[in-house]
mmCIF file of C-alpha atoms and ligand atoms in Angstrom:
data_model
loop_
_atom_site.group_PDB
_atom_site.id
_atom_site.type_symbol
_atom_site.label_atom_id
_atom_site.label_comp_id
_atom_site.label_asym_id
_atom_site.label_seq_id
_atom_site.Cartn_x
_atom_site.Cartn_y
_atom_site.Cartn_z
ATOM 1 C CA MET A 245 10.986 10.381 -30.067
ATOM 2 C CA PHE A 246 7.309 11.323 -29.733
ATOM 3 C CA HIS A 247 5.151 9.763 -27.193
ATOM 4 C CA PRO A 248 1.381 10.110 -27.161
ATOM 5 C CA LYS A 249 0.116 10.578 -23.661
ATOM 6 C CA ILE A 250 -1.593 7.308 -22.626
ATOM 7 C CA ALA A 251 -3.484 8.828 -19.748
ATOM 8 C CA ASP A 252 -6.409 9.741 -22.178
ATOM 9 C CA ILE A 253 -9.864 7.915 -22.821
ATOM 10 C CA ALA A 254 -9.262 7.747 -26.552
ATOM 11 C CA ALA A 255 -5.500 6.606 -26.294
ATOM 12 C CA THR A 256 -6.567 4.048 -23.794
ATOM 13 C CA ARG A 257 -9.472 2.825 -25.726
ATOM 14 C CA HIS A 258 -7.173 2.655 -28.776
ATOM 15 C CA ILE A 259 -4.626 0.732 -26.925
ATOM 16 C CA LEU A 260 -7.333 -1.844 -25.536
ATOM 17 C CA LYS A 261 -8.632 -2.252 -28.940
ATOM 18 C CA THR A 262 -5.442 -2.707 -30.855
ATOM 19 C CA PHE A 263 -4.157 -5.463 -28.440
ATOM 20 C CA ASP A 264 -7.582 -7.056 -28.017
ATOM 21 C CA LEU A 265 -7.555 -6.541 -24.488
ATOM 22 C CA ARG A 266 -10.199 -6.296 -22.036
ATOM 23 C CA ALA A 267 -9.448 -4.804 -18.442
ATOM 24 C CA SER A 268 -9.564 -7.643 -16.082
ATOM 25 C CA LYS A 269 -11.689 -7.307 -13.094
ATOM 26 C CA ARG A 270 -10.034 -10.375 -11.396
ATOM 27 C CA LEU A 271 -6.758 -8.323 -11.393
ATOM 28 C CA GLY A 272 -8.167 -5.110 -10.491
ATOM 29 C CA GLN A 273 -7.536 -3.422 -13.605
ATOM 30 C CA ASN A 274 -9.009 -0.008 -13.830
ATOM 31 C CA PHE A 275 -6.771 1.934 -16.013
ATOM 32 C CA LEU A 276 -6.234 5.930 -15.289
ATOM 33 C CA ILE A 277 -7.487 8.158 -18.129
ATOM 34 C CA ASP A 278 -7.112 11.657 -16.612
ATOM 35 C CA SER A 279 -3.430 13.022 -17.047
ATOM 36 C CA SER A 280 -3.782 15.567 -14.432
ATOM 37 C CA VAL A 281 -4.267 12.917 -11.828
ATOM 38 C CA VAL A 282 -1.059 11.230 -13.221
ATOM 39 C CA GLN A 283 0.812 14.568 -12.820
ATOM 40 C CA ARG A 284 -0.656 15.089 -9.283
ATOM 41 C CA ILE A 285 0.672 11.425 -8.192
ATOM 42 C CA VAL A 286 3.892 12.287 -9.960
ATOM 43 C CA ASP A 287 4.156 15.468 -7.882
ATOM 44 C CA ALA A 288 2.855 13.717 -4.701
ATOM 45 C CA ALA A 289 5.665 11.277 -5.181
ATOM 46 C CA GLU A 290 8.271 14.463 -5.386
ATOM 47 C CA ILE A 291 9.863 12.574 -8.391
ATOM 48 C CA ALA A 292 13.267 14.122 -9.401
ATOM 49 C CA ALA A 293 15.489 12.924 -12.208
ATOM 50 C CA GLY A 294 17.318 9.711 -11.598
ATOM 51 C CA ASP A 295 14.940 8.729 -8.732
ATOM 52 C CA GLU A 296 14.758 4.772 -8.304
ATOM 53 C CA VAL A 297 10.737 4.007 -8.418
ATOM 54 C CA LEU A 298 9.351 0.468 -8.132
ATOM 55 C CA GLU A 299 5.721 0.649 -9.665
ATOM 56 C CA ILE A 300 3.460 -2.095 -8.860
ATOM 57 C CA GLY A 301 1.034 -2.888 -11.871
ATOM 58 C CA PRO A 302 1.827 -0.599 -14.639
ATOM 59 C CA GLY A 303 -1.168 -1.766 -16.675
ATOM 60 C CA ILE A 304 -0.909 -0.247 -20.161
ATOM 61 C CA GLY A 305 1.891 2.070 -18.916
ATOM 62 C CA THR A 306 -0.223 5.250 -18.042
ATOM 63 C CA LEU A 307 1.327 6.084 -14.668
ATOM 64 C CA THR A 308 4.534 4.663 -15.705
ATOM 65 C CA GLN A 309 4.878 7.234 -18.454
ATOM 66 C CA GLY A 310 4.386 9.898 -16.148
ATOM 67 C CA LEU A 311 7.059 8.658 -13.694
ATOM 68 C CA LEU A 312 9.470 8.142 -16.932
ATOM 69 C CA GLU A 313 8.600 11.760 -18.255
ATOM 70 C CA ALA A 314 9.601 13.165 -14.708
ATOM 71 C CA GLY A 315 13.083 11.339 -15.209
ATOM 72 C CA ALA A 316 12.342 8.327 -12.834
ATOM 73 C CA ASN A 317 14.247 4.949 -13.381
ATOM 74 C CA VAL A 318 11.233 2.823 -13.154
ATOM 75 C CA THR A 319 11.176 -0.773 -12.328
ATOM 76 C CA ALA A 320 7.562 -2.195 -12.792
ATOM 77 C CA VAL A 321 6.220 -5.523 -11.595
ATOM 78 C CA GLU A 322 3.270 -6.604 -13.542
ATOM 79 C CA LEU A 323 1.188 -9.779 -13.075
ATOM 80 C CA ASP A 324 -0.668 -9.823 -16.227
ATOM 81 C CA LYS A 325 0.947 -11.986 -18.944
ATOM 82 C CA LYS A 326 -0.482 -10.142 -21.709
ATOM 83 C CA LEU A 327 0.840 -6.684 -20.829
ATOM 84 C CA PRO A 328 4.689 -7.106 -21.376
ATOM 85 C CA ALA A 329 4.186 -7.119 -25.218
ATOM 86 C CA VAL A 330 1.601 -3.948 -24.863
ATOM 87 C CA LEU A 331 3.976 -2.102 -22.601
ATOM 88 C CA GLU A 332 7.079 -3.119 -25.200
ATOM 89 C CA LYS A 333 5.003 -0.696 -27.748
ATOM 90 C CA THR A 334 3.174 2.034 -25.413
ATOM 91 C CA LEU A 335 6.382 2.762 -23.633
ATOM 92 C CA GLU A 336 8.829 2.186 -26.659
ATOM 93 C CA GLY A 337 11.871 4.084 -26.571
ATOM 94 C CA TYR A 338 12.079 5.186 -23.023
ATOM 95 C CA GLU A 339 15.396 3.716 -21.799
ATOM 96 C CA ASN A 340 14.956 4.113 -18.264
ATOM 97 C CA PHE A 341 12.234 1.415 -17.866
ATOM 98 C CA LYS A 342 12.629 -2.082 -17.021
ATOM 99 C CA LEU A 343 9.614 -4.782 -16.451
ATOM 100 C CA VAL A 344 9.580 -7.627 -14.466
ATOM 101 C CA GLN A 345 6.386 -10.193 -15.179
ATOM 102 C CA GLY A 346 5.298 -11.552 -11.878
ATOM 103 C CA ASP A 347 3.274 -11.054 -8.746
ATOM 104 C CA ILE A 348 4.456 -8.275 -6.411
ATOM 105 C CA LEU A 349 3.767 -10.505 -3.158
ATOM 106 C CA LYS A 350 6.106 -12.987 -4.582
ATOM 107 C CA VAL A 351 9.081 -11.139 -6.115
ATOM 108 C CA ASP A 352 12.265 -10.546 -4.115
ATOM 109 C CA ILE A 353 11.989 -6.667 -3.936
ATOM 110 C CA GLU A 354 15.445 -6.179 -1.944
ATOM 111 C CA LYS A 355 17.235 -7.894 -4.950
ATOM 112 C CA LEU A 356 15.265 -5.637 -7.625
ATOM 113 C CA MET A 357 15.705 -2.495 -6.160
ATOM 114 C CA PRO A 358 18.398 -0.320 -4.969
ATOM 115 C CA PRO A 359 18.516 1.413 -1.581
ATOM 116 C CA ASN A 360 16.181 4.480 -1.197
ATOM 117 C CA PHE A 361 13.721 3.638 -3.859
ATOM 118 C CA LYS A 362 10.135 4.991 -3.862
ATOM 119 C CA VAL A 363 7.146 3.121 -4.573
ATOM 120 C CA VAL A 364 4.400 4.807 -6.726
ATOM 121 C CA ALA A 365 1.503 2.598 -7.733
ATOM 122 C CA ASN A 366 -2.234 2.767 -8.753
ATOM 123 C CA LEU A 367 -2.736 -0.561 -6.682
ATOM 124 C CA PRO A 368 -5.157 -3.395 -7.658
ATOM 125 C CA TYR A 369 -7.760 -3.158 -4.962
ATOM 126 C CA TYR A 370 -8.196 -6.856 -4.510
ATOM 127 C CA ILE A 371 -4.898 -6.881 -2.425
ATOM 128 C CA THR A 372 -4.047 -3.312 -1.561
ATOM 129 C CA THR A 373 -3.599 -4.080 2.191
ATOM 130 C CA GLN A 374 -1.414 -7.259 1.630
ATOM 131 C CA ILE A 375 0.924 -5.185 -0.661
ATOM 132 C CA LEU A 376 1.205 -2.297 1.767
ATOM 133 C CA LEU A 377 1.787 -4.535 4.720
ATOM 134 C CA THR A 378 4.363 -6.455 2.611
ATOM 135 C CA LEU A 379 6.172 -3.204 1.952
ATOM 136 C CA LEU A 380 6.363 -1.968 5.307
ATOM 137 C CA GLU A 381 6.743 -5.269 7.181
ATOM 138 C CA LYS A 382 9.638 -6.386 5.423
ATOM 139 C CA LYS A 383 11.620 -3.373 6.400
ATOM 140 C CA LEU A 384 12.797 -2.738 2.749
ATOM 141 C CA PRO A 385 15.019 0.383 2.105
ATOM 142 C CA VAL A 386 11.998 2.388 0.454
ATOM 143 C CA THR A 387 11.542 5.883 1.627
ATOM 144 C CA LYS A 388 8.158 6.879 0.051
ATOM 145 C CA ILE A 389 5.170 5.053 -0.868
ATOM 146 C CA VAL A 390 2.675 6.714 -2.911
ATOM 147 C CA THR A 391 -0.435 4.752 -3.827
ATOM 148 C CA MET A 392 -3.862 5.164 -5.143
ATOM 149 C CA VAL A 393 -6.273 3.023 -2.948
ATOM 150 C CA GLN A 394 -9.803 2.870 -2.318
ATOM 151 C CA LYS A 395 -10.957 6.120 -0.172
ATOM 152 C CA GLU A 396 -12.143 3.818 2.568
ATOM 153 C CA VAL A 397 -8.642 2.261 2.817
ATOM 154 C CA ALA A 398 -6.979 5.571 2.845
ATOM 155 C CA GLU A 399 -9.270 6.651 5.794
ATOM 156 C CA ARG A 400 -8.158 3.595 7.738
ATOM 157 C CA MET A 401 -4.416 4.245 7.036
ATOM 158 C CA THR A 402 -4.787 7.744 8.337
ATOM 159 C CA ALA A 403 -7.410 6.923 11.207
ATOM 160 C CA ALA A 404 -6.895 7.942 14.774
ATOM 161 C CA PRO A 405 -7.686 5.868 17.981
ATOM 162 C CA ASN A 406 -11.234 5.812 19.245
ATOM 163 C CA SER A 407 -12.908 5.380 15.829
ATOM 164 C CA LYS A 408 -14.625 2.276 14.221
ATOM 165 C CA ILE A 409 -11.983 2.265 11.302
ATOM 166 C CA TYR A 410 -8.789 2.565 13.611
ATOM 167 C CA GLY A 411 -7.520 -1.129 13.248
ATOM 168 C CA ALA A 412 -4.327 -3.525 12.751
ATOM 169 C CA MET A 413 -3.615 -1.922 9.423
ATOM 170 C CA THR A 414 -3.679 1.646 10.812
ATOM 171 C CA VAL A 415 -1.212 0.774 13.478
ATOM 172 C CA ALA A 416 0.993 -1.262 11.199
ATOM 173 C CA VAL A 417 1.346 1.502 8.758
ATOM 174 C CA GLN A 418 1.428 4.536 11.294
ATOM 175 C CA PHE A 419 4.265 2.575 13.261
ATOM 176 C CA ARG A 420 6.551 2.640 10.056
ATOM 177 C CA ALA A 421 5.609 5.670 8.185
ATOM 178 C CA ASP A 422 4.072 9.373 8.527
ATOM 179 C CA VAL A 423 0.957 8.813 6.727
ATOM 180 C CA LYS A 424 -1.239 11.708 4.823
ATOM 181 C CA VAL A 425 -4.219 11.673 2.159
ATOM 182 C CA ALA A 426 -2.999 13.699 -0.722
ATOM 183 C CA PHE A 427 -5.972 13.836 -2.824
ATOM 184 C CA GLU A 428 -9.175 12.034 -3.933
ATOM 185 C CA VAL A 429 -9.795 10.687 -7.321
ATOM 186 C CA PRO A 430 -13.443 10.234 -8.598
ATOM 187 C CA PRO A 431 -14.435 6.987 -10.621
ATOM 188 C CA GLU A 432 -14.263 8.966 -13.846
ATOM 189 C CA SER A 433 -10.776 9.265 -13.831
ATOM 190 C CA PHE A 434 -10.451 5.460 -14.676
ATOM 191 C CA LEU A 435 -11.571 3.226 -17.279
ATOM 192 C CA PRO A 436 -13.380 0.969 -16.530
ATOM 193 C CA ARG A 437 -15.199 3.128 -13.598
ATOM 194 C CA PRO A 438 -14.441 1.466 -10.360
ATOM 195 C CA GLU A 439 -17.551 1.470 -8.098
ATOM 196 C CA VAL A 440 -15.744 3.471 -5.094
ATOM 197 C CA THR A 441 -14.192 6.833 -4.879
ATOM 198 C CA SER A 442 -10.301 6.499 -4.799
ATOM 199 C CA ALA A 443 -7.449 8.476 -2.950
ATOM 200 C CA VAL A 444 -3.844 8.953 -3.210
ATOM 201 C CA VAL A 445 -2.008 8.458 0.092
ATOM 202 C CA VAL A 446 1.665 9.513 0.828
ATOM 203 C CA CYS A 447 3.561 7.414 3.318
ATOM 204 C CA ASP A 448 6.985 8.998 4.402
ATOM 205 C CA VAL A 449 8.851 5.878 5.729
ATOM 206 C CA ARG A 450 10.946 6.651 8.938
ATOM 207 C CA GLU A 451 12.769 4.600 11.331
ATOM 208 C CA SER A 452 10.151 3.926 13.770
ATOM 209 C CA PRO A 453 10.241 6.372 16.791
ATOM 210 C CA PHE A 454 8.704 3.508 18.909
ATOM 211 C CA LYS A 455 11.120 1.477 20.829
ATOM 212 C CA VAL A 456 10.004 -2.011 20.026
ATOM 213 C CA VAL A 457 11.959 -5.148 21.399
ATOM 214 C CA ASP A 458 10.486 -7.502 18.625
ATOM 215 C CA GLU A 459 8.574 -6.375 15.853
ATOM 216 C CA ASN A 460 7.281 -9.527 14.776
ATOM 217 C CA PHE A 461 5.796 -10.299 18.099
ATOM 218 C CA PHE A 462 4.498 -6.763 18.155
ATOM 219 C CA ILE A 463 2.509 -6.924 15.025
ATOM 220 C CA LYS A 464 1.124 -10.357 16.190
ATOM 221 C CA VAL A 465 -0.080 -8.631 19.494
ATOM 222 C CA VAL A 466 -1.638 -5.801 17.493
ATOM 223 C CA ARG A 467 -3.415 -8.450 15.130
ATOM 224 C CA ALA A 468 -4.379 -10.436 18.049
ATOM 225 C CA SER A 469 -6.021 -7.331 19.875
ATOM 226 C CA PHE A 470 -8.186 -6.401 16.911
ATOM 227 C CA GLY A 471 -9.059 -10.124 16.061
ATOM 228 C CA GLN A 472 -12.317 -9.698 17.888
ATOM 229 C CA ARG A 473 -13.474 -6.144 17.665
ATOM 230 C CA ARG A 474 -16.576 -6.327 19.856
ATOM 231 C CA LYS A 475 -14.553 -8.175 22.758
ATOM 232 C CA THR A 476 -12.377 -6.259 25.301
ATOM 233 C CA LEU A 477 -8.531 -6.191 24.671
ATOM 234 C CA VAL A 478 -8.258 -8.965 27.307
ATOM 235 C CA ASN A 479 -10.675 -11.457 25.877
ATOM 236 C CA SER A 480 -9.203 -10.929 22.356
ATOM 237 C CA LEU A 481 -5.744 -11.663 23.417
ATOM 238 C CA VAL A 482 -6.789 -14.717 25.734
ATOM 239 C CA GLY A 483 -9.049 -15.943 22.638
ATOM 240 C CA ALA A 484 -5.678 -15.579 20.436
ATOM 241 C CA GLY A 485 -3.867 -17.895 23.054
ATOM 242 C CA PHE A 486 -2.143 -15.471 25.187
ATOM 243 C CA ASN A 487 -2.363 -16.445 29.078
ATOM 244 C CA ARG A 488 -4.929 -14.366 30.988
ATOM 245 C CA GLN A 489 -2.927 -13.611 34.100
ATOM 246 C CA LYS A 490 0.369 -12.432 31.916
ATOM 247 C CA VAL A 491 -2.024 -10.364 29.865
ATOM 248 C CA SER A 492 -3.583 -8.784 33.053
ATOM 249 C CA ALA A 493 -0.064 -8.032 34.335
ATOM 250 C CA ALA A 494 1.129 -6.766 31.115
ATOM 251 C CA LEU A 495 -1.901 -4.346 31.043
ATOM 252 C CA GLU A 496 -1.281 -3.199 34.360
ATOM 253 C CA VAL A 497 2.518 -2.452 33.842
ATOM 254 C CA SER A 498 1.641 -0.628 30.554
ATOM 255 C CA ASN A 499 -1.088 1.564 32.429
ATOM 256 C CA ILE A 500 -3.776 0.308 30.365
ATOM 257 C CA ALA A 501 -7.289 -0.306 31.995
ATOM 258 C CA SER A 502 -8.465 -3.999 31.807
ATOM 259 C CA ASP A 503 -11.951 -3.068 30.282
ATOM 260 C CA ARG A 504 -10.317 -1.219 27.121
ATOM 261 C CA ARG A 505 -10.973 -2.309 23.714
ATOM 262 C CA ALA A 506 -8.126 -2.296 21.062
ATOM 263 C CA GLU A 507 -9.367 0.598 19.041
ATOM 264 C CA THR A 508 -8.967 3.050 22.146
ATOM 265 C CA LEU A 509 -5.319 2.131 22.059
ATOM 266 C CA SER A 510 -2.508 4.411 20.646
ATOM 267 C CA ILE A 511 0.580 2.858 18.950
ATOM 268 C CA GLU A 512 2.692 3.642 22.250
ATOM 269 C CA ASP A 513 -0.010 1.542 24.297
ATOM 270 C CA PHE A 514 0.479 -1.169 21.754
ATOM 271 C CA VAL A 515 4.438 -0.901 21.873
ATOM 272 C CA ASN A 516 4.430 -0.978 25.726
ATOM 273 C CA LEU A 517 1.741 -3.779 25.920
ATOM 274 C CA SER A 518 3.715 -6.065 23.455
ATOM 275 C CA ASN A 519 7.329 -5.115 25.231
ATOM 276 C CA GLU A 520 5.664 -6.269 28.643
ATOM 277 C CA LEU A 521 4.044 -9.504 27.216
ATOM 278 C CA LEU A 522 7.351 -10.353 25.500
ATOM 279 C CA LYS A 523 8.848 -10.092 28.809
ATOM 280 C CA SER A 524 6.486 -12.473 30.631
ATOM 281 C CA LEU A 525 6.760 -15.348 27.674
HETATM 282 N N1 SAM B 20 -0.979 1.478 -13.444
HETATM 283 C C1 SAM B 20 -2.129 1.443 -14.297
HETATM 284 C C2 SAM B 20 -2.975 2.670 -14.158
HETATM 285 O O1 SAM B 20 -2.777 3.566 -13.385
HETATM 286 O O2 SAM B 20 -3.633 2.899 -15.087
HETATM 287 C C3 SAM B 20 -2.980 -0.062 -13.911
HETATM 288 C C4 SAM B 20 -3.570 0.259 -12.509
HETATM 289 S S1 SAM B 20 -4.608 -1.367 -12.137
HETATM 290 C C5 SAM B 20 -5.459 -0.291 -11.012
HETATM 291 C C6 SAM B 20 -3.802 -2.139 -11.416
HETATM 292 C C7 SAM B 20 -2.605 -3.059 -12.059
HETATM 293 O O3 SAM B 20 -2.033 -4.194 -11.018
HETATM 294 C C8 SAM B 20 -3.394 -4.068 -13.183
HETATM 295 O O4 SAM B 20 -2.743 -3.691 -14.375
HETATM 296 C C9 SAM B 20 -2.903 -5.408 -12.787
HETATM 297 O O5 SAM B 20 -2.774 -6.214 -13.938
HETATM 298 C C10 SAM B 20 -1.792 -5.403 -11.874
HETATM 299 N N2 SAM B 20 -1.896 -6.360 -10.807
HETATM 300 C C11 SAM B 20 -2.782 -7.157 -10.225
HETATM 301 N N3 SAM B 20 -2.539 -7.917 -9.346
HETATM 302 C C12 SAM B 20 -1.041 -7.829 -9.290
HETATM 303 C C13 SAM B 20 0.064 -8.466 -8.451
HETATM 304 N N4 SAM B 20 -0.402 -9.539 -7.726
HETATM 305 N N5 SAM B 20 1.322 -8.274 -8.806
HETATM 306 C C14 SAM B 20 1.498 -7.309 -9.922
HETATM 307 N N6 SAM B 20 0.716 -6.490 -10.634
HETATM 308 C C15 SAM B 20 -0.848 -6.810 -10.242
#
C-alpha cells in the first residue's frame, strides 16, 4: 500500500482541513512537518524491526508513521477524542499499530506494554515533566525513552550540580537513566510553530547504580531539598517537616557541610543523605 508522508507541511495542512481540525493549544498540539526530524528521532531510538514502542500523543500520525516504516510495533496513547478517526485514515493499512484513546498519566502502561519496550514521543509540553517522572518513577520495564521536549527541559534533564537549572527533575531522571541531548529542533519544524526551540533527548534506562534503601523516600528527600531553592538544604528540609537535629546528624554522617544548598549535591550525596535520614526515622 502506498502511504504519502505525513511529515510535510502540505500533507499536514491537507489532513487538518479534511478533518476540520485546529491544533489545540490546550493539548500542546504542535505537529511535526519535517521528515528529516522524524527520521532522526527514529534513528536516535535505534528502532529495529519488531521493537515494541509506546508513543505518547501520536497526533495525526506523523512520528508514528516513521516508527511503523522502521518496522516497530507501535502502541499509541492519544488524549484527543477527535484523533482516532483521523489516525484510522492517515495510518490505514499499517497492521502493527494499536491506538488507545486516553490520558497517558492515567492509563496502566504496565498492562499495555510487553517488557523491554521503548518510549518515543513528541511530548505535549504542558505536562512533559509529569510524563517523564511517571515513566521513570513507576519503574516500568522500559529500556529507552526518546522524547522531544523544550530545549530548557532538555538542559535541566542533562544538568550537572552547581548550576541554576540542576533540580529535583535532574536528579530523578539521572538516577534512573543515562541522559543525553541528541539534537535541537527549530520552531519551523512544527505546525503551528511553538514559541520555543525544542530538543530530542535520549534516556537509556538502566538499573540504578546508586544503592538507595527506599526509592520513594529518596524522591521525597530530593523534592524537599529543592523545595525552597534560596534556602540552605537544612532549612529546606526542616521547612518540609524534617527534624532539624536529625537532618544535621544525617548530613554529618554523609559528609555534607550544613551550609550547602541542594543544587551543590551530587546524586550520590542525595542517596547517602536519604539513606541516613531514613535510619533516623
Ligand atoms: N506526535 C505528533 C507529532 O509529532 O506531530 C503530535 C505531537 S503534539 C506535540 C502532542 C500530542 O500529545 C498531541 O496529539 C496531543 O493531543 C497529545 N496529548 C496531549 N496531552 C496528552 C495526554 N495527557 N495523554 C496522551 N496524549 C496527549
